[in-house]
Amino acid sequence: MNNTSNESIKSRKNEYHIDLVSMGVRFLRLMKASYKENEEAEGVNSKSARSTPEGITQQ
């Protein structure tokens, strides 16, 4: 009895960990994609595009 409940707790923790990792990976990919879009739109001047609201709203 005790062994099976410990295994189910471990598997549940693994599922949560996998969910968090996949969410983090998705978030990083999204940030990377938006950063590349800003870089391509502005060229060298990508820092000003991120700091101004006009650069963010233009897609």
mmCIF file of C-alpha atoms in Angstrom, residues 27-53:
data_model
loop_
_atom_site.group_PDB
_atom_site.id
_atom_site.type_symbol
_atom_site.label_atom_id
_atom_site.label_comp_id
_atom_site.label_asym_id
_atom_site.label_seq_id
_atom_site.Cartn_x
_atom_site.Cartn_y
_atom_site.Cartn_z
ATOM 1 C CA PHE A 27 7.630 31.004 -23.250
ATOM 2 C CA LEU A 28 11.281 31.193 -24.265
ATOM 3 C CA ARG A 29 10.458 30.293 -27.870
ATOM 4 C CA LEU A 30 7.793 33.001 -27.923
ATOM 5 C CA MET A 31 10.230 35.576 -26.530
ATOM 6 C CA LYS A 32 12.902 34.511 -29.021
ATOM 7 C CA ALA A 33 10.462 34.798 -31.929
ATOM 8 C CA SER A 34 9.258 38.262 -30.887
ATOM 9 C CA TYR A 35 12.856 39.401 -30.363
ATOM 10 C CA LYS A 36 13.805 38.208 -33.842
ATOM 11 C CA GLU A 37 10.776 39.993 -35.342
ATOM 12 C CA ASN A 38 11.803 43.253 -33.659
ATOM 13 C CA GLU A 39 15.389 42.781 -34.804
ATOM 14 C CA GLU A 40 14.336 42.165 -38.407
ATOM 15 C CA ALA A 41 11.924 45.105 -38.389
ATOM 16 C CA GLU A 42 14.402 47.613 -36.956
ATOM 17 C CA GLY A 43 17.736 46.150 -38.050
ATOM 18 C CA VAL A 44 20.569 47.466 -35.881
ATOM 19 C CA ASN A 45 18.287 49.748 -33.884
ATOM 20 C CA SER A 46 16.378 46.941 -32.096
ATOM 21 C CA LYS A 47 16.812 48.377 -28.575
ATOM 22 C CA SER A 48 14.760 51.473 -29.364
ATOM 23 C CA ALA A 49 12.043 49.305 -30.895
ATOM 24 C CA ARG A 50 11.680 47.388 -27.636
ATOM 25 C CA SER A 51 11.713 50.510 -25.451
ATOM 26 C CA THR A 52 9.091 52.475 -27.392
ATOM 27 C CA PRO A 53 5.412 51.509 -27.521
#
